[in-house]
Structures are given as structure tokens and as C-alpha cells.
Short mmCIF file of C-alpha atoms and ligand atoms in Angstrom, two decimals:
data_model
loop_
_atom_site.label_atom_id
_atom_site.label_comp_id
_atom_site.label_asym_id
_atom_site.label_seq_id
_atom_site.Cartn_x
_atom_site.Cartn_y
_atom_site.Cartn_z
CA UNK A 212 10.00 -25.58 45.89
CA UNK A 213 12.46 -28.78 45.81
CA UNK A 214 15.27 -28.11 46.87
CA UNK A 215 18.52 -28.27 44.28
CA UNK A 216 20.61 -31.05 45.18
CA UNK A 217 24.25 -30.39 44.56
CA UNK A 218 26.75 -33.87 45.16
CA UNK A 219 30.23 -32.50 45.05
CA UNK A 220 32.65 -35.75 44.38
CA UNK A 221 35.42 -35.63 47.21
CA UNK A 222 37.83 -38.56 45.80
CA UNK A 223 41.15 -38.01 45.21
CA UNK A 224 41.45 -36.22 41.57
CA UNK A 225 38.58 -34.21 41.83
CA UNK A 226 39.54 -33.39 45.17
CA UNK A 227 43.38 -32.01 44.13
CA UNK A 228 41.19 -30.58 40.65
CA UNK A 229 39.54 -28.00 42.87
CA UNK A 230 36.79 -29.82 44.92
CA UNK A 231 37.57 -28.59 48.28
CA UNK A 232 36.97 -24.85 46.93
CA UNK A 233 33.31 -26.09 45.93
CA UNK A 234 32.79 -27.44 49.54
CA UNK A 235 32.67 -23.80 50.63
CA UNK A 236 28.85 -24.37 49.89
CA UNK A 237 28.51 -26.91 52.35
CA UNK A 238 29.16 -24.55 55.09
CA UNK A 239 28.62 -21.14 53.90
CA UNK A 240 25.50 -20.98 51.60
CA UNK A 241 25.21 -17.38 49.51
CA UNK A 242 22.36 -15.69 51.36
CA UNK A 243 19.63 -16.34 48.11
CA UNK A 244 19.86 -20.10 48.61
CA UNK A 245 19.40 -20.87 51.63
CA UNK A 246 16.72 -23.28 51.95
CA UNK A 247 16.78 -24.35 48.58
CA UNK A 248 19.74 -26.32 47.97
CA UNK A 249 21.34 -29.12 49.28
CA UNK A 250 24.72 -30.13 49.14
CA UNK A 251 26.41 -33.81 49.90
CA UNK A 252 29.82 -35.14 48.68
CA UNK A 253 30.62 -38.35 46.98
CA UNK A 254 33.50 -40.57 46.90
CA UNK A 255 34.93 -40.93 43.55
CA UNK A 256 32.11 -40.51 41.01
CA UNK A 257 34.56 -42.66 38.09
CA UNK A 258 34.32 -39.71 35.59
CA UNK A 259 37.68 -39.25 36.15
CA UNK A 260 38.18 -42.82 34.67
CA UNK A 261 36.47 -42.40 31.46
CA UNK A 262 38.51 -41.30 28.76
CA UNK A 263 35.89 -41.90 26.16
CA UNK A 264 33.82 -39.32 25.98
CA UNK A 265 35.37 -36.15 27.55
CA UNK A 266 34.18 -36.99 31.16
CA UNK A 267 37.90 -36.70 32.53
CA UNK A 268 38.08 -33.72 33.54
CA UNK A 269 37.36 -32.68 36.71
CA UNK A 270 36.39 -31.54 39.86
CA UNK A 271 32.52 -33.14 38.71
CA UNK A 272 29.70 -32.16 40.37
CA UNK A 273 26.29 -33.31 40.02
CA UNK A 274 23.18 -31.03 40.14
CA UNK A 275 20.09 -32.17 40.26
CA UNK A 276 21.76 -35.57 38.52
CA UNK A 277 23.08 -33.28 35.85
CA UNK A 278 26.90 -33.92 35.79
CA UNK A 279 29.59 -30.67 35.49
CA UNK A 280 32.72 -31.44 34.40
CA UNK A 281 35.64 -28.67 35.31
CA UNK A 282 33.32 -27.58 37.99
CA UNK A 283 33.95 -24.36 39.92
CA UNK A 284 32.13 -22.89 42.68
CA UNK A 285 30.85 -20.03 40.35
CA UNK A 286 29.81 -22.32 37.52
CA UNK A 287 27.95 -23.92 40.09
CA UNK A 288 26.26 -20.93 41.62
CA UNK A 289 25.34 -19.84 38.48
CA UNK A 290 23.95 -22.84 37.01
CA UNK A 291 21.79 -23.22 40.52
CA UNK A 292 20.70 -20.02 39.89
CA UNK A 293 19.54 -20.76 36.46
CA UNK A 294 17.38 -23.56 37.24
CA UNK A 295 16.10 -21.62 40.05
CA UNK A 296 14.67 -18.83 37.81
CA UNK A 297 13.86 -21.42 35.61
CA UNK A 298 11.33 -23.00 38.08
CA UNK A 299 10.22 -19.32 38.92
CA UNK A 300 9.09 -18.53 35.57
CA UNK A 301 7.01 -21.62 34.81
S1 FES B 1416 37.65 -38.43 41.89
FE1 FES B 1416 35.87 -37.40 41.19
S2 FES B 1416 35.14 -38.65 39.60
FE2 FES B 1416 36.85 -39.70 40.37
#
């Protein structure tokens, strides 16, 4: 299976927003992903610039190109885990 890639943005607001607890992944990956995901940061991704359409608010993390706003590390976990058993099932 292709692995889940997970690009946690690391700049400044995102960063003070809660980023650095979502970096926990990058060095301690829950036991039932190991192998399939894989997990970069990103300077500032500019969501946090765009006012427009609801983007501000972050930490934002991108899965598979799919962006999160108001990421955590669970709603991240969980949503890997979703398109996991997504794949499984087809
Ligand atoms: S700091 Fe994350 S989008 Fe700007």
C-alpha cells in the first residue's frame, strides 16, 4: 500500500497554533502505522494568510494533499486511519 503522506506546516502561526504537538508523529509513530505513513514539515503553507475562505485557522496539515485546518494530532490519527480502512475495504 502507498504510504499516507502527512506535511505538518512548521512556520510561525501554525507552529505557536499547536504544530509542534503534531510533530510527535515524526518521531514516535502509533504502533498500527508504521510503515504506512510518512510525515515531513513545511515552512509556512500561506493558509494562515487567507482570510477569504475560512483557511485561517490553524495548525494546517496536509494529508495526502488534503488540507486540515485546526489540526490536532488526534484529528490527524483518525483521519489517517480512515483512509487507511478506506483503502482496505476496496
Ligand atoms: S504558518 Fe502554517 S500556513 Fe502559515
Amino acid at each position: 500500500m502507498e504510504k499516507i503522506k502527512i506535511e505538518i506546516c512548521v512556520g510561525t502561526t501554525c507552529f505557536v497554533m499547536g504544530a509542534s504537538s503534531i510533530q510527535a508523529l515524526e518521531f514516535e509513530i502509533p504502533e498500527d502505522l508504521i510503515g504506512k505513513i510518512e510525515v515531513t514539515e513545511s515552512r509556512c503553507m500561506e493558509f494562515c494568510k487567507d482570510h477569504k475562505d475560512g483557511h485561517h485557522k490553524g495548525p494546517f496539515v496536509k494529508i495526502n494533499g488534503e488540507v486540515m485546518a485546526d489540526a490536532t494530532y488526534d484529528k490527524v490519527l483518525d483521519k489517517v486511519r480512515a483512509i487507511i480502512k478506506k483503502k482496505e475495504e476496496n
